[in-house]
Coordinates of C-alpha atoms and ligand atoms in Angstrom, one line a residue:
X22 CA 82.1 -62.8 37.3
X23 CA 79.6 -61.9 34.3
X24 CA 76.7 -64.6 34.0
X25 CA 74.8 -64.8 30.6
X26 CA 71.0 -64.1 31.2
X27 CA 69.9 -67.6 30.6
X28 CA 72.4 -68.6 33.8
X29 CA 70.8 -66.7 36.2
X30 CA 67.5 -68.9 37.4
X31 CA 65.2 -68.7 40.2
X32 CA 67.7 -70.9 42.6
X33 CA 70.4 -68.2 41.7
X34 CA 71.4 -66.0 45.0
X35 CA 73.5 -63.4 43.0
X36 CA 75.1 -63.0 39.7
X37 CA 76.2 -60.2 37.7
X38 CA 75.3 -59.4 34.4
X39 CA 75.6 -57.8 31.3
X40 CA 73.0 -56.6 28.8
X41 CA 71.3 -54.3 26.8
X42 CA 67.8 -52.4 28.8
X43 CA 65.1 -54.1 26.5
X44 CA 62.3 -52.5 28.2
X45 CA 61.7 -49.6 31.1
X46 CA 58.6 -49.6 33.1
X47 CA 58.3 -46.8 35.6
X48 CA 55.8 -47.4 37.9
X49 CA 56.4 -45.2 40.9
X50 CA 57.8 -47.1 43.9
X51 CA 58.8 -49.5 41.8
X52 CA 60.9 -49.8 38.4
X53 CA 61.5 -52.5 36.3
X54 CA 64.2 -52.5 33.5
X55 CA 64.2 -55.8 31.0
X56 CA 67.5 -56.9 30.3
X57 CA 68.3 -58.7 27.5
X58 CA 71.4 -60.6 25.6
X59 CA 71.8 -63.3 23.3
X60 CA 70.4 -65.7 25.6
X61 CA 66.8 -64.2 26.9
X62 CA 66.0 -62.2 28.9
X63 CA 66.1 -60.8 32.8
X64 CA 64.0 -58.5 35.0
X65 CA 65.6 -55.9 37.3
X66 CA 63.5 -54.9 39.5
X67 CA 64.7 -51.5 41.5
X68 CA 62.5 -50.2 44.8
X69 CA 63.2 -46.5 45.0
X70 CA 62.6 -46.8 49.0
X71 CA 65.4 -49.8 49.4
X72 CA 68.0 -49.3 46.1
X73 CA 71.0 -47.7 47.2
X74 CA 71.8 -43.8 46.1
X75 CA 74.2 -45.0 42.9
X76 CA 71.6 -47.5 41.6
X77 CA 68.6 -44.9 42.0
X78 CA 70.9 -42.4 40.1
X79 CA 71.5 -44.4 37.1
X80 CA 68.3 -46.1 37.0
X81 CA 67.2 -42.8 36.2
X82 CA 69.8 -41.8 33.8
X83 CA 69.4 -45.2 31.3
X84 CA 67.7 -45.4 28.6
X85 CA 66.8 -48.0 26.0
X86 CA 69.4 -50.3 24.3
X87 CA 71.9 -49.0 26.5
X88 CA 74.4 -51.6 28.0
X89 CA 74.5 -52.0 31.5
X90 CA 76.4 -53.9 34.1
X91 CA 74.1 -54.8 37.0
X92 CA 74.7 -57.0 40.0
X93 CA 72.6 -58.0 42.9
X94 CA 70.4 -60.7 44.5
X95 CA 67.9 -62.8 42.6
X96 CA 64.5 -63.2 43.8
X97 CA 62.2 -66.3 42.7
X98 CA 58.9 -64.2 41.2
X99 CA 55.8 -65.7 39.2
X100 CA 55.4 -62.0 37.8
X101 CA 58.8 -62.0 35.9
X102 CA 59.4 -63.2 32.3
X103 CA 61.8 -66.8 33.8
X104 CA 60.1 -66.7 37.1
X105 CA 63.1 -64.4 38.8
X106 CA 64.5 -61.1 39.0
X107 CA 67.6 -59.1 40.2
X108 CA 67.6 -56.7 42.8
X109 CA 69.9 -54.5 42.1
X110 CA 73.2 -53.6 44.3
X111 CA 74.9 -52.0 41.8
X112 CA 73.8 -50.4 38.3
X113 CA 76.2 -49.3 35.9
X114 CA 75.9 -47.8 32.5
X115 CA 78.7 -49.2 30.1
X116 CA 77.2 -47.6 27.0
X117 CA 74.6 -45.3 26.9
X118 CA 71.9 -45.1 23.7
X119 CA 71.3 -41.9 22.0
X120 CA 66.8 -41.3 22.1
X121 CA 65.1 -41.7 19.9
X122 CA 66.4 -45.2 18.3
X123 CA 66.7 -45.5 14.9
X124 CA 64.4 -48.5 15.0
X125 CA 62.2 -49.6 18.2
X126 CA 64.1 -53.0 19.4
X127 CA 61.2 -54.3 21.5
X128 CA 58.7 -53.3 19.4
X129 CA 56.6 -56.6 18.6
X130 CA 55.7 -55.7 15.1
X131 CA 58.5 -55.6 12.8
X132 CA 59.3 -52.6 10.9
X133 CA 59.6 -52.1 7.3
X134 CA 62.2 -54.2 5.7
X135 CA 64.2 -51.1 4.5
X136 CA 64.4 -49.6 7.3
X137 CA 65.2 -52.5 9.3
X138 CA 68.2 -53.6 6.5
X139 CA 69.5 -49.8 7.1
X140 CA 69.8 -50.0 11.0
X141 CA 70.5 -53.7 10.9
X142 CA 73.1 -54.2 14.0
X143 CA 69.9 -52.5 15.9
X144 CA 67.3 -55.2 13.6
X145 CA 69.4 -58.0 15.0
X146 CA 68.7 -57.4 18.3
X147 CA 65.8 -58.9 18.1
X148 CA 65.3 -62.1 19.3
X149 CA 63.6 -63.6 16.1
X150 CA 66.2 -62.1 14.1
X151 CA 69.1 -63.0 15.9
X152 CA 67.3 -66.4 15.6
X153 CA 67.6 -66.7 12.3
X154 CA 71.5 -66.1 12.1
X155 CA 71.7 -68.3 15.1
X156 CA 70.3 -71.1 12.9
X157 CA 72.1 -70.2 10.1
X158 CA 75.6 -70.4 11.8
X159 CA 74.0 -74.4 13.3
X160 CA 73.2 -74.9 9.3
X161 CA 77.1 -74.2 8.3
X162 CA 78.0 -76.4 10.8
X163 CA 76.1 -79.0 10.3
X164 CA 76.7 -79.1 6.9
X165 CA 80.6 -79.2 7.4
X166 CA 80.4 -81.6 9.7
X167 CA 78.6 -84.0 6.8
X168 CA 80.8 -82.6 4.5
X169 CA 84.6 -83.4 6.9
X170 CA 82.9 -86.6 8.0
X171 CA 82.6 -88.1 5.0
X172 CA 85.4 -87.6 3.0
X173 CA 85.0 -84.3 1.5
X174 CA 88.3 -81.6 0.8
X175 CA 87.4 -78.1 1.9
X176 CA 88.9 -75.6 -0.9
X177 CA 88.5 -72.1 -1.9
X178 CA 88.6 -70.9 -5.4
X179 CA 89.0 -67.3 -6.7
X180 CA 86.5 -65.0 -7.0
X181 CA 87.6 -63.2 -9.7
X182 CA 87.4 -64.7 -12.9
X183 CA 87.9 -63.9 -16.4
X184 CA 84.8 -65.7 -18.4
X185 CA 81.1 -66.3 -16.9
X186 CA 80.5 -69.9 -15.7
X187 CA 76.9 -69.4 -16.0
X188 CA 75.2 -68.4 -19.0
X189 CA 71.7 -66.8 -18.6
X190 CA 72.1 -64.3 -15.4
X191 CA 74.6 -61.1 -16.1
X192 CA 78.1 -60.9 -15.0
X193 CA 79.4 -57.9 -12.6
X194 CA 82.9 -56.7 -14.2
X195 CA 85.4 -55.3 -12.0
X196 CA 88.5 -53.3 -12.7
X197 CA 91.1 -55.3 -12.5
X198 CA 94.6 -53.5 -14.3
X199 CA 94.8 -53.7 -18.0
X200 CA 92.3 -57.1 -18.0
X201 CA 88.9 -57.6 -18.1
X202 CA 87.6 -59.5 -15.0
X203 CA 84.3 -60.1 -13.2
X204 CA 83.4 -61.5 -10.0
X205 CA 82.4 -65.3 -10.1
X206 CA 79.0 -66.4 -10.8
X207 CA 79.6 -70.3 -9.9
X208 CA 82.9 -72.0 -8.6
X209 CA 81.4 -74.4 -11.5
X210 CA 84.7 -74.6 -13.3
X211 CA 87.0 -74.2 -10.7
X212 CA 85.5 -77.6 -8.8
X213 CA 85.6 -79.1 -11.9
X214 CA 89.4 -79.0 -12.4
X215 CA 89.7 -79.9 -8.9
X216 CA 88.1 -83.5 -9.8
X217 CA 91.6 -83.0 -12.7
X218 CA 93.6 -82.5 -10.2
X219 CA 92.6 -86.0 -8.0
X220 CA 90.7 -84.1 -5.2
X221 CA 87.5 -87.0 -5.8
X222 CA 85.6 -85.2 -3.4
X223 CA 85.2 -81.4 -2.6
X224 CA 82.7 -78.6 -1.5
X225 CA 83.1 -75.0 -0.8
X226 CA 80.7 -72.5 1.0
X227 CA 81.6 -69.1 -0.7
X228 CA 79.7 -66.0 -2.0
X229 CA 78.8 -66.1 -5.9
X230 CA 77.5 -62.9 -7.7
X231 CA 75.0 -62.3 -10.2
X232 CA 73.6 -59.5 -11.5
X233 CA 70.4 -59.8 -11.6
X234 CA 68.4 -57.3 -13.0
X235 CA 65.0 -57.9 -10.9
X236 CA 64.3 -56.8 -7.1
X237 CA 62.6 -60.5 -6.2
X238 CA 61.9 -62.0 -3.3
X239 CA 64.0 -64.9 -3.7
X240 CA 67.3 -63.5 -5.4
X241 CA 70.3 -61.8 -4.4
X242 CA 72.7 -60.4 -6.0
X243 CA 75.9 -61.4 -4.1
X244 CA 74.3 -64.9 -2.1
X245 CA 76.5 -67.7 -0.9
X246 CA 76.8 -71.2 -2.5
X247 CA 76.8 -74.3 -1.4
X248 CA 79.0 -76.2 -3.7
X249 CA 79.7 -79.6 -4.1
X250 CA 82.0 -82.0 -6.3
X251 CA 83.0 -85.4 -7.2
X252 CA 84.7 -88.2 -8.9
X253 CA 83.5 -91.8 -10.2
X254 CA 80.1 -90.4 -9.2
X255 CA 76.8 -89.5 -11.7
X256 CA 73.7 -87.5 -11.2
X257 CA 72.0 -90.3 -9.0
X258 CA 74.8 -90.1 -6.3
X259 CA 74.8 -86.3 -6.6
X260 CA 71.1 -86.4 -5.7
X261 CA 71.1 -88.6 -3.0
X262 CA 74.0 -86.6 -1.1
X263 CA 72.0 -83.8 -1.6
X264 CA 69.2 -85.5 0.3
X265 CA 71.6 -86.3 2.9
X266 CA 73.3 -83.1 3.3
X267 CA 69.7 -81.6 3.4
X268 CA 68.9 -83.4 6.0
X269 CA 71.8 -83.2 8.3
X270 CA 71.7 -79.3 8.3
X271 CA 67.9 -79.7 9.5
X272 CA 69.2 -82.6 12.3
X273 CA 71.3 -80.0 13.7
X274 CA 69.6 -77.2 14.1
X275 CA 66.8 -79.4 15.5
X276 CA 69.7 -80.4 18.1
X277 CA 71.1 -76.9 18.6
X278 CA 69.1 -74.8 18.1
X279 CA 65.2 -75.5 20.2
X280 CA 65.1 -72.5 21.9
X281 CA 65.8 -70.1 18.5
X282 CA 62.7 -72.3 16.5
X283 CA 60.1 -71.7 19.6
X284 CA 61.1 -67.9 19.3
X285 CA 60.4 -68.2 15.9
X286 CA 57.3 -70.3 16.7
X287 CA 57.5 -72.3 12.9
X288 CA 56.7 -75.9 12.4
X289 CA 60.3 -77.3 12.1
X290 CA 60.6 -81.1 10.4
X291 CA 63.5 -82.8 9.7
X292 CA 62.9 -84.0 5.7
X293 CA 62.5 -87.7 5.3
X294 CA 64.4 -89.7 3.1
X295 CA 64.2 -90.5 0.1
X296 CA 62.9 -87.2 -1.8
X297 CA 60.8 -87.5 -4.6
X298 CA 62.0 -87.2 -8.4
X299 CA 60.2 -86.8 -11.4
X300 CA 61.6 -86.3 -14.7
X301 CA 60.9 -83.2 -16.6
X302 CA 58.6 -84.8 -19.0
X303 CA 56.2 -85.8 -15.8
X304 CA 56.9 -82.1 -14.3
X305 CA 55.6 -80.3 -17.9
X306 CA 52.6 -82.7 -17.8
X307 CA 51.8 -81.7 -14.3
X308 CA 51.8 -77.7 -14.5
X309 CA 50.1 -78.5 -17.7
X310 CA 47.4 -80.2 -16.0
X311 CA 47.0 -77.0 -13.6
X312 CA 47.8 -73.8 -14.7
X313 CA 46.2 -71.4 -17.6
X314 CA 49.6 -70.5 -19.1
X315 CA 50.7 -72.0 -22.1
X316 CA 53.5 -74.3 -21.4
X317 CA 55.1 -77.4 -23.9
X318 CA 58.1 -79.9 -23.5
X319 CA 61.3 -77.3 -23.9
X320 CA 60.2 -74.0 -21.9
X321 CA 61.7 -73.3 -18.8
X322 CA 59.5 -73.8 -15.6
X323 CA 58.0 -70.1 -14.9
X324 CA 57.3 -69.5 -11.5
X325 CA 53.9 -70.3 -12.2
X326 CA 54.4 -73.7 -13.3
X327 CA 56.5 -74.4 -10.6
X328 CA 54.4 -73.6 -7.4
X329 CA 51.8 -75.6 -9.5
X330 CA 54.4 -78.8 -9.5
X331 CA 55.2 -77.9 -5.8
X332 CA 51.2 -78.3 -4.5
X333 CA 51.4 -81.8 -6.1
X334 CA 54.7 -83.3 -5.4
X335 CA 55.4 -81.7 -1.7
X336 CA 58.3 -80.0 -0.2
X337 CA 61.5 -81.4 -1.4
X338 CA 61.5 -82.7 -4.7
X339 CA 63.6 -83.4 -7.4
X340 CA 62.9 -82.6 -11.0
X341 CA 65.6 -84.9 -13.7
X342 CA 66.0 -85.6 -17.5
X343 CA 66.2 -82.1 -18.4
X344 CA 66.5 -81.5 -21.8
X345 CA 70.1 -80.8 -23.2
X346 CA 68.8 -77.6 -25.0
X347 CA 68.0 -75.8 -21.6
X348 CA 70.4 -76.7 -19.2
X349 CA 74.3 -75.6 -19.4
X350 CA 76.8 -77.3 -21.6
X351 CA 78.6 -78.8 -18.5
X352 CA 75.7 -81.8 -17.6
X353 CA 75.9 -85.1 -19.1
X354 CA 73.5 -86.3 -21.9
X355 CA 72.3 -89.8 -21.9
X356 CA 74.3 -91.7 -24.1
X357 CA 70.7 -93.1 -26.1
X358 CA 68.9 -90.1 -25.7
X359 CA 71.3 -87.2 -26.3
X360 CA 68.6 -84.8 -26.4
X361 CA 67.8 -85.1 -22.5
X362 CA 70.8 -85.0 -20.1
X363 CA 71.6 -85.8 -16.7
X364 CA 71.2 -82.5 -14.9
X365 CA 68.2 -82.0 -11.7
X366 CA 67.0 -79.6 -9.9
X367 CA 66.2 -79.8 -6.5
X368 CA 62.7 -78.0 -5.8
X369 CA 60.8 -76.9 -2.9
X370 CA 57.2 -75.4 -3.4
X371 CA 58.7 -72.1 -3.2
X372 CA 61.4 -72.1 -5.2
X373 CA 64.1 -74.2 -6.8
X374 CA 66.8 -75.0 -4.1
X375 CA 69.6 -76.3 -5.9
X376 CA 70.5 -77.5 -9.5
X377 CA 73.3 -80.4 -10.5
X378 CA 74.3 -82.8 -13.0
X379 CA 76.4 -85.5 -13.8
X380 CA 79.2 -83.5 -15.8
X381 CA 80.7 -84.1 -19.5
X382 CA 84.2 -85.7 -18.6
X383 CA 85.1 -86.1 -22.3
X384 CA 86.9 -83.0 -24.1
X385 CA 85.4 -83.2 -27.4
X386 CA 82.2 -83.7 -26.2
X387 CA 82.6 -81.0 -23.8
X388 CA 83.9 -78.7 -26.7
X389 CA 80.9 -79.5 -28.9
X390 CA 78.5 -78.6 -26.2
X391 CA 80.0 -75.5 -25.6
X392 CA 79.8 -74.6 -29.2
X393 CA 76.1 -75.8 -29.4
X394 CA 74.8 -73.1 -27.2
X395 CA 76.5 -70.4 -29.2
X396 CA 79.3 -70.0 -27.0
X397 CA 83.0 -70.2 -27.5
X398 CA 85.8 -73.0 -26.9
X399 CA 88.4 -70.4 -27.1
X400 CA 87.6 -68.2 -23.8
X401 CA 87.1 -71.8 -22.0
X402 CA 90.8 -73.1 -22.5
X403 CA 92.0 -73.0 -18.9
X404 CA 89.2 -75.4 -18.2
X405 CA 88.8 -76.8 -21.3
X406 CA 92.5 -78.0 -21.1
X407 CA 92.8 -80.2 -17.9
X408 CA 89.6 -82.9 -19.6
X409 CA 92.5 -83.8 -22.0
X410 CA 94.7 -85.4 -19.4
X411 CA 92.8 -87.8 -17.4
X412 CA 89.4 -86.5 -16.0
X413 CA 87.5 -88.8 -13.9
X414 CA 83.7 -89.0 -14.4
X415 CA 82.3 -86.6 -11.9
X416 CA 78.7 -84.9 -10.4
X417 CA 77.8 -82.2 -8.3
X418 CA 75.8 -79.2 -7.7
X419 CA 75.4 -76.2 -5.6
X420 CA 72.4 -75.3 -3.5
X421 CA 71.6 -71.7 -2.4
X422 CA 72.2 -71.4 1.2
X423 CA 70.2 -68.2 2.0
X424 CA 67.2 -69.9 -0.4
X425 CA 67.4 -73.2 1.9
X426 CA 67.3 -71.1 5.3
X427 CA 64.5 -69.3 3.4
X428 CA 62.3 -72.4 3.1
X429 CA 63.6 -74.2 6.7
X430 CA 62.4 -71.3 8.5
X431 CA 59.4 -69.7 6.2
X432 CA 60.7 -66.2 5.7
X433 CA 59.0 -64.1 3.4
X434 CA 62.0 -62.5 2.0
X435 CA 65.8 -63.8 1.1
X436 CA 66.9 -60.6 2.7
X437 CA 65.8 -62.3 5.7
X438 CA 68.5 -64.6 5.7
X439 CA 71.3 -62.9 4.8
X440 CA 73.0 -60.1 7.0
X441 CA 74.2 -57.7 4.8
X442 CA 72.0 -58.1 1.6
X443 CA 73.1 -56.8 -1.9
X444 CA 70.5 -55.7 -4.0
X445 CA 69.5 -53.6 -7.2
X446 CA 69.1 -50.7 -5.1
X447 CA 71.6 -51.5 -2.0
X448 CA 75.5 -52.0 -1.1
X449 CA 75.1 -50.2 2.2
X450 CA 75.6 -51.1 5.5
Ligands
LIG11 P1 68.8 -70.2 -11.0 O1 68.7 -69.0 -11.9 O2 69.8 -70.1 -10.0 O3 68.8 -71.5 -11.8 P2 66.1 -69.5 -10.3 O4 65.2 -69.9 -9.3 O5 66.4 -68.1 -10.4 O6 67.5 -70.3 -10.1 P3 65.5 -69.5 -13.0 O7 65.6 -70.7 -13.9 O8 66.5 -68.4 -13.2 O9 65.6 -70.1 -11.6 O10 64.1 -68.9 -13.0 C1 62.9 -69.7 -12.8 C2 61.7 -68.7 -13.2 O11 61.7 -67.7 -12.2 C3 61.9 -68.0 -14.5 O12 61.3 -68.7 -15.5 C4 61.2 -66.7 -14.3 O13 59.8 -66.8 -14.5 C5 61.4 -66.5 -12.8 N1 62.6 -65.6 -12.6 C6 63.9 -65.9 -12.6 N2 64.7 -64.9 -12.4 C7 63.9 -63.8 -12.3 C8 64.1 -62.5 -12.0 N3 65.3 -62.0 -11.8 N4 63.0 -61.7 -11.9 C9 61.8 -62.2 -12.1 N5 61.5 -63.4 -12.3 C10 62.5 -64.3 -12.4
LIG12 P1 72.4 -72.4 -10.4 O1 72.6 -71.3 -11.2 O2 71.1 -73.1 -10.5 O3 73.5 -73.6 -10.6 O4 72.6 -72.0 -8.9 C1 72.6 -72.9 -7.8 C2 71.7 -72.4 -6.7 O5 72.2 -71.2 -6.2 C3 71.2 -70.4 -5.7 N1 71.2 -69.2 -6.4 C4 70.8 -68.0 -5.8 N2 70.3 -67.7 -4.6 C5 70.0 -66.4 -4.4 N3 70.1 -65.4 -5.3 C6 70.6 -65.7 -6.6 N4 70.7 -64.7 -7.4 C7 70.9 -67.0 -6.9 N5 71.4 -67.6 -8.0 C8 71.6 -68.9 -7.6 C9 69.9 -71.2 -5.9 C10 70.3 -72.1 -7.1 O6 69.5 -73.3 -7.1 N6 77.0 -74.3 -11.3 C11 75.6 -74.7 -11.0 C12 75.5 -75.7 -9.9 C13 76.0 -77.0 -10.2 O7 75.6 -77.6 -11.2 O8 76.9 -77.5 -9.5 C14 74.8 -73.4 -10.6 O9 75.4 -72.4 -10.3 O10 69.6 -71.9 -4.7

């Protein structure tokens, strides 16, 4: 029976294994063929004066990134990668690889990101990218678990929509028969009528779209959401479940996932309780302070201004009391101070991880706000509607998922952490 790599240790005495030939070293007398899967990796080691006619013959034929089925005895060895090898009895080629590759697997050095996005089922081979995903999938996990452990209703709301939920970033129309539609930039609205409908707590991992007009490192233009709602709550709550939820994705891929963080050799730490916050007011003050740019009470944090924030305040932070003007219609303005509302974004030096709010749970408030930033009540009546019969108080936000892999595992690039990335310039593979 088939053995994944990682099985087969020095105190094996045979095993039979599939993988893909990582490496092929000819040396003569003696040929060794790497073997990987998604476990490690394992040396076959073939003696042309002892290896059997059949073996010989396709040890010759193989070449790199082809599958093979190989079984044999394992010898203890200092000189293999795991301290073994296989001697080959048999050596069979399940798949054979077309020369030359489109991209060189085993190749230490990446290549260039385009190239490695175009051929990326041969990109993921690799051991530090498959790593990534690896992590990823422990992320998703751990984050449902939080999420079913504690209360929360999984649900899935349409992605195609007929008004943007957003303001600021573009919408992507679609054709959809005789009506205009465009694919969703937020569940926003939808999770709000959920907390209508008596759900009290939800989330939903999904894909949200945006068309953004810039190539950036740090967006994407179809990137899933981590979204979260929920009742009899207000932005203090939201943030501190945010902390939590944070910090049980980190606790299990630290528990999962050791072997995928030494192949990526990075500094993993699990975040510590509680993060930071510092109101907007403080945040101005402090890029200010530090950079040359000319920034007041009222602008939007540039990119600038907020790795400047970032140096001072440290990795996760939270910035609050935005004001009303700049943040979207749907967060909650303090009751005293109606000019700065309950909304936060959740920062890391990098980037900004996640926004949220407490939410407007009363209609003609809600209505008013809407008209305030020039937008209007009539193509928001589906949502608009359910606040008039018997909407809880509610908070919630959504946080990036690709953006929080991103910063967990230092990648240069979004693209990074996403499989299949959508871009200004690709929808292909
Ligand atoms: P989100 O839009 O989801 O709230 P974000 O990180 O994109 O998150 P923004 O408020 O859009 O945050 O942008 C923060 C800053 O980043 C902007 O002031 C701008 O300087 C820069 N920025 C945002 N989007 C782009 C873009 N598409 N291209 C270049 N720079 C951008
Ligand atoms: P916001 O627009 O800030 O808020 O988006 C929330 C988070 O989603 C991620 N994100 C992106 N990641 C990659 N590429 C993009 N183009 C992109 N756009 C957004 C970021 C961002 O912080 N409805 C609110 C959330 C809420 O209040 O519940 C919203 O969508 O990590």
């Amino acid at each position: 029976m088939r053995i994944s790599l990682k099985e087969v240790t020095a105190e094996t005495e045979t095993a039979e294994v599939i993988g893909w030939v990582h490496e092929v070293r000819d040396l003569g007398g003696l040929s060794f063929y790497i073997l990987r899967d998604r476990t490690g990796f394992l040396q076959a080691t073939v003696v042309k004066k002892k290896a059997p006619e059949a073996v010989l013959e396709a040890a010759k034929e193989v070449s790199r990134e082809s599958v093979v089925k190989i079984s044999g005895t394992v010898k203890p060895t200092e000189k293999a990668p795991g301290g073994r090898e296989l001697i080959p009895d048999s050596f069979e080629i399940i798949s054979k690889a077309e020369t030359p590759l489109p991209l060189d697997v085993s190749e230490k050095v990446l290549a260039e990101v385009e190239t490695r996005l175009d051929n990326r089922y041969l990109d993921a081979r690799r051991p530090k990218v498959g790593a990534i995903f690896q992590i990823r999938s422990a992320v998703t996990h751990g984050i449902n678990d939080y999420f079913f452990n504690n209360g929360f209703i999984n649900i899935n709301t349409s992605k195609i929509v007929a008004a943007a939920t957003e303001g600021g970033t573009e919408l992507f129309p679609i054709a959809y028969f005789e009506k205009e539609a465009f694919l969703n930039q937020s569940p926003q609205l939808y999770k709000q009528m959920m907390m209508a409908a008596g759900f009290e707590k939800v989330f939903e991992i999904a894909p949200i779209f945006r068309a953004e007009e810039h190539n950036t490192t740090r967006h994407l233009n179809e990137a899933t959401s981590i979204d979260v709602e929920f009742s009899f709550a207000d932005h203090n709550d939201a943030m501190d479940l945010l902390e939590d939820v944070v910090i049980a994705a980190y606790e299990n891929v630290e528990k999962n996932c050791s072997d995928e963080i030494a192949t990526l050799g990075i500094d993993f730490e699990i975040p510590k309780k509680s993060f930071p916050r510092i109101s907007y007011a403080e945040a101005i003050d402090i890029a200010a302070a530090r950079i040359e740019e000319d920034i007041g009470y009222g602008d939007d944090l540039s990119t600038a201004a907020e790795r400047a924030i970032g140096e001072e305040m440290g990795v996760h932070y939270f910035i609050t009391d935005w004001p009303t003007a700049i943040k979207p219609y749907y967060a909650m303005p303090y009751e005293d101070e109606p000019e700065i509302c309950k909304a936060f974004d959740m920062m890391h030096p990098r980037m900004e991880l996640s926004s949220g709010a407490q939410r407007v749970h009363q209609h003609d408030l809600l209505v008013e706000q809407i008209q305030s930033k020039g937008l209007s009540p009539e193509s928001f009546e589906f949502y608009l509607k359910p606040f008039k019969y018997g909407m809880p108080p509610h908070a919630g936000w959504g946080m990036g998922m690709e953006r929080l892999i991103m910063t967990m595992l230092d990648l240069p690039n979004i693209r990074e952490a996403v499989l299949f990335p959508r871009d200004r310039h690709r929808v292909t593979p």
